[in-house]
Amino acid sequence: MRSTMWIFILKRLVQGIFTVWFIATATFFAMHNVPGDPLLNDRATTDAIRANLEAKYGLDKPVMTQYGIYLGNLLQGDLGISFTQENREVNDIIRDHFPVSAILGILAVIFAAAGGVLWGALTAIYRNRWPDYVIMFLVILGISVPSFVVAAISQLFLVNVNGLFGTTVLPVAGWGTVLHMLVPAMVLGLGTMAYLTRLMRSSMLEIISSDFVRTAKAKGVPPARIFAKHQLRNAILPVITVLGPSIAAITTGGFVVELVFAIPGLGRYFVQAVQQLDYTVIMGTTVFYGAFLVFMVIVVDVLYGFIDPRVRMEY
Amino acid sequence: MATTGSAIDSDESFAKSAGKQLAIYALYTLIFLTVLIYVFSIVAGRTGGGASGGAVDSANNSITITLRQEPPQLDAGRATDASSFVVLAHVMEGLLAYDDNMQLIPGMAERWEIREDGATFWIREEARWSNGDPVTAHDFEFAWKRVVDPDTASEYAFILYPILNAEAVTQGELPKEMLGVQAVDDRTLEVQFAQPTPYFAKLVAFVTFLPLQQEFYESTNGRYGADADEMLYNGPYVLDEWVHGASMLWYKNPGYWGDHKGFLDEIVTAYITTDVNAKLNLFKDGQIAETQLLAPMLPEAMEQRWQIDRVMDGTVFFLEFNHREGRVTDNWNFRRAMQLAQNSDELVYKVLKEAAYLPAVSLFPVWIQGLNGAFRSEYPPVEHKMNLELAREHLEMARIELGIEEFPPIVFLTGDTPISILSSEYYQELYKQNLGLEIRIDVQNFKQRLAKMTSGDFDVVVAGWGPDYDDPLTFGDFFASWNLNNRGRYNSSEMDAQVRIAQAELDPKKRLDAFGEIQRIVYEDVTLIPMYERGWSFVVDPRLKGFKRRSIGPEVDFNFAYIEDAED
């Protein structure tokens, strides 16, 4: 069984590499076909300067040649130099700013997962009683209110709290200490938390009324043990399934939160690059995010095998 | 069977015990999170900016401010964006500089002489780089030659065109050594002009003219300006820490030659964000020293009894026509009809309602200086009156001249900012009602709008122009037929003749007369329709004095700022 698992992982890795290549190719051609010109700026340039800029970024070559060069560099892990941050390599940008997004993202996912599982289980246990109604109302709010609204409101709330105490209880924006992370991470994870709560609730309800729980109860297993071993453990599976993609989505989707809380994450660079047609940064971040997402999906697949023995059989 | 299930989960004691279990898990999670966050904060300390000492810290004589965006790089020869200009204005100094009243003052040059055929600058003896080396004339010669070098591909190379051979060098027709600038000795810089350039002294205060030490530049292997330690400084402040995307620390330059600038010990740019609401929150929380206010924020600001200031940011916005042949907008009667059917007062006061905006009435903004006072009071713009009857007559003439039954939809190219879209929608309604014209709004993001402007794929474009240097010419040459920024391809021999006078005339009065003529032509030939002059409302921490927002150069200027009760 051990060797079949390695084969499984290998198979997924090869698939993953193919997926990343596809992402890279699709992004490359989509980007080159988007109207607009990355080298145009407020102040018009002469043809000579333009020609030099094109030569610098290799834009003077035919598109297929550029694609070849690009793939070659990608294989060597060289993502090129940013068009707008002229002296910075895309590798530098990712290395400097992804850790920030990752810390924020992981924290947000933990908030989301812990909250989702706890609230979801709670609503299932107290189904159709007041804790269920209150939490599910909040869940609907959490899903439907966009993050820029939540971010702005929570920031305003921080200002008022600080004003009330006459000192900085929690910083309003910025990055660097524990206190800087708490609120942004919660805001970032809120939507996912709400989604996971609903998922957990329905999954839990299904388990609660299943046969093996009834059997366990009939055998006289202590309630706490039934809850922990039979119900929670089984109900959590769907949550784990969506957790991998959620981590990637949260980590890459923090643009609004990063902007509002002035956090130096990668999301901001990603969005700015698209607005400014910074080809190398768009390519670099897209491929990086793509690879990250693929990797997280593989990790979840493998983890799944440990939690659910039935999955392992299908390797 | 289903009844059994509901019997189980309605079991009160089971729910209680499960709830208890859940509470225990929650506690575990909380403990785990606390530990995790602690670990993260240690990691994050290495990736992010530091905490700051608050907006105004009198004990340390330091302030905290925000930057609009991360400077792409701080290589002055290639800088093009507002944030880079702000940083460079504090950590570097050119031959000349502006004082707090926008008057030219000596910088690296202690005196200068502008002649018909060239200029001489005498570098002050005490001028030093932050590594202790003297700033010499050679540093300017090297910097300027590098800017025009086609390999540098500087987008602002055109601003050096008044210098002999600059244009030919950027085109690759002459080697860069042929540029008309030469360090006669360490302290004397000789410049030869391509044509008389009476405004050259104002030009050299611009960032592209900042000096660069050859030896240091070559030691950075092409990474000059990418990081704090990959630059040399000669301004009132020195850039010390630069955490990309997060923060910068500028400290007072001990080697700066003068005592008229740089009164703060430290300036921290702790936050980088374009979110004006976030900035306002930071200001309210006492974290930053100044912030900009948008119209919806003004009532609250007044409630808080803040001292609200206003400043023109320098930029003029206008409807620029496509003058290419075959376009409806190439027809003068048509443009005149559009001009007569509108009034910028209505746009600004009834539609945009931004308190700091002014209705534009000319290509030249209100703050441009003339001979002794404001340019626009010495050369008043043609008085504009809305006249619908006349407008419709001109429209009819245009229709006959163009030989068409009906006007095609007019393509209004516009940016994707809320203000541009709002303005376009206003004009759409206005021209429909007043002239029966159909306007088709084409909203594009910045780069795509520029691409369409450059290729001429529009009839009218909502555009703006901001100044580079403190001279009417920074606006005045916009519609010269050879100006690449004239993307509507306006071409008039009368305009070109006046621009040539404005560029080269040595008599200040005659030169300003030319600008007066340019202003008149722009109105009478309806080269554009002025919309508004942009301005900012802003609020500054009352403890901070001497802070300036500028129309030209850096948008914010802390060089003359000081804290009133600072402890030395």
PDB file of N, CA and C in Angstrom, chain B residues 62-63 91 228 237-243 247-251 265-270:
ATOM      1  N   SER B  62      10.280  63.342  15.317  1.00  0.00           N
ATOM      2  CA  SER B  62      10.025  62.548  14.112  1.00  0.00           C
ATOM      3  C   SER B  62       8.551  62.540  13.777  1.00  0.00           C
ATOM      4  N   ILE B  63       8.257  62.297  12.512  1.00  0.00           N
ATOM      5  CA  ILE B  63       6.868  62.202  12.085  1.00  0.00           C
ATOM      6  C   ILE B  63       6.659  60.922  11.275  1.00  0.00           C
ATOM      7  N   VAL B  91      15.505  63.285  -0.402  1.00  0.00           N
ATOM      8  CA  VAL B  91      16.813  62.660  -0.194  1.00  0.00           C
ATOM      9  C   VAL B  91      17.852  63.111  -1.222  1.00  0.00           C
ATOM     10  N   ALA B 228      17.894  50.880  -0.430  1.00  0.00           N
ATOM     11  CA  ALA B 228      18.422  52.026   0.302  1.00  0.00           C
ATOM     12  C   ALA B 228      19.949  52.088   0.225  1.00  0.00           C
ATOM     13  N   TYR B 237      17.614  64.854   3.651  1.00  0.00           N
ATOM     14  CA  TYR B 237      17.400  63.604   4.375  1.00  0.00           C
ATOM     15  C   TYR B 237      18.123  62.461   3.670  1.00  0.00           C
ATOM     16  N   VAL B 238      18.360  61.398   4.419  1.00  0.00           N
ATOM     17  CA  VAL B 238      19.004  60.218   3.863  1.00  0.00           C
ATOM     18  C   VAL B 238      18.050  59.043   4.041  1.00  0.00           C
ATOM     19  N   LEU B 239      17.877  58.277   2.972  1.00  0.00           N
ATOM     20  CA  LEU B 239      17.021  57.093   3.048  1.00  0.00           C
ATOM     21  C   LEU B 239      17.802  55.996   3.746  1.00  0.00           C
ATOM     22  N   ASP B 240      17.271  55.509   4.855  1.00  0.00           N
ATOM     23  CA  ASP B 240      18.026  54.541   5.641  1.00  0.00           C
ATOM     24  C   ASP B 240      17.499  53.127   5.470  1.00  0.00           C
ATOM     25  N   GLU B 241      16.239  52.924   5.836  1.00  0.00           N
ATOM     26  CA  GLU B 241      15.673  51.591   5.667  1.00  0.00           C
ATOM     27  C   GLU B 241      14.599  51.657   4.601  1.00  0.00           C
ATOM     28  N   TRP B 242      14.577  50.661   3.763  1.00  0.00           N
ATOM     29  CA  TRP B 242      13.531  50.590   2.764  1.00  0.00           C
ATOM     30  C   TRP B 242      13.024  49.158   2.739  1.00  0.00           C
ATOM     31  N   VAL B 243      11.915  48.931   3.448  1.00  0.00           N
ATOM     32  CA  VAL B 243      11.277  47.622   3.416  1.00  0.00           C
ATOM     33  C   VAL B 243      10.239  47.689   2.309  1.00  0.00           C
ATOM     34  N   SER B 247       7.586  50.124   4.285  1.00  0.00           N
ATOM     35  CA  SER B 247       7.976  51.338   4.980  1.00  0.00           C
ATOM     36  C   SER B 247       9.344  51.837   4.554  1.00  0.00           C
ATOM     37  N   MET B 248       9.587  53.083   4.869  1.00  0.00           N
ATOM     38  CA  MET B 248      10.891  53.707   4.656  1.00  0.00           C
ATOM     39  C   MET B 248      11.204  54.547   5.870  1.00  0.00           C
ATOM     40  N   LEU B 249      12.505  54.745   6.084  1.00  0.00           N
ATOM     41  CA  LEU B 249      12.932  55.655   7.140  1.00  0.00           C
ATOM     42  C   LEU B 249      13.903  56.646   6.522  1.00  0.00           C
ATOM     43  N   TRP B 250      13.577  57.935   6.638  1.00  0.00           N
ATOM     44  CA  TRP B 250      14.506  58.976   6.195  1.00  0.00           C
ATOM     45  C   TRP B 250      15.011  59.649   7.462  1.00  0.00           C
ATOM     46  N   TYR B 251      16.307  59.800   7.576  1.00  0.00           N
ATOM     47  CA  TYR B 251      16.798  60.565   8.732  1.00  0.00           C
ATOM     48  C   TYR B 251      17.544  61.791   8.236  1.00  0.00           C
ATOM     49  N   ASP B 265      14.285  65.097  12.708  1.00  0.00           N
ATOM     50  CA  ASP B 265      15.335  64.086  12.812  1.00  0.00           C
ATOM     51  C   ASP B 265      14.998  62.849  12.004  1.00  0.00           C
ATOM     52  N   GLU B 266      13.698  62.534  11.952  1.00  0.00           N
ATOM     53  CA  GLU B 266      13.294  61.317  11.258  1.00  0.00           C
ATOM     54  C   GLU B 266      11.938  61.491  10.593  1.00  0.00           C
ATOM     55  N   ILE B 267      11.832  60.951   9.387  1.00  0.00           N
ATOM     56  CA  ILE B 267      10.527  60.855   8.749  1.00  0.00           C
ATOM     57  C   ILE B 267      10.306  59.383   8.422  1.00  0.00           C
ATOM     58  N   VAL B 268       9.219  58.835   8.931  1.00  0.00           N
ATOM     59  CA  VAL B 268       8.923  57.433   8.680  1.00  0.00           C
ATOM     60  C   VAL B 268       7.740  57.356   7.727  1.00  0.00           C
ATOM     61  N   THR B 269       7.899  56.682   6.614  1.00  0.00           N
ATOM     62  CA  THR B 269       6.744  56.422   5.758  1.00  0.00           C
ATOM     63  C   THR B 269       6.289  55.005   6.078  1.00  0.00           C
ATOM     64  N   ALA B 270       5.398  54.899   7.069  1.00  0.00           N
ATOM     65  CA  ALA B 270       5.098  53.580   7.622  1.00  0.00           C
ATOM     66  C   ALA B 270       3.995  52.857   6.874  1.00  0.00           C
TER      67      ALA B 270
END
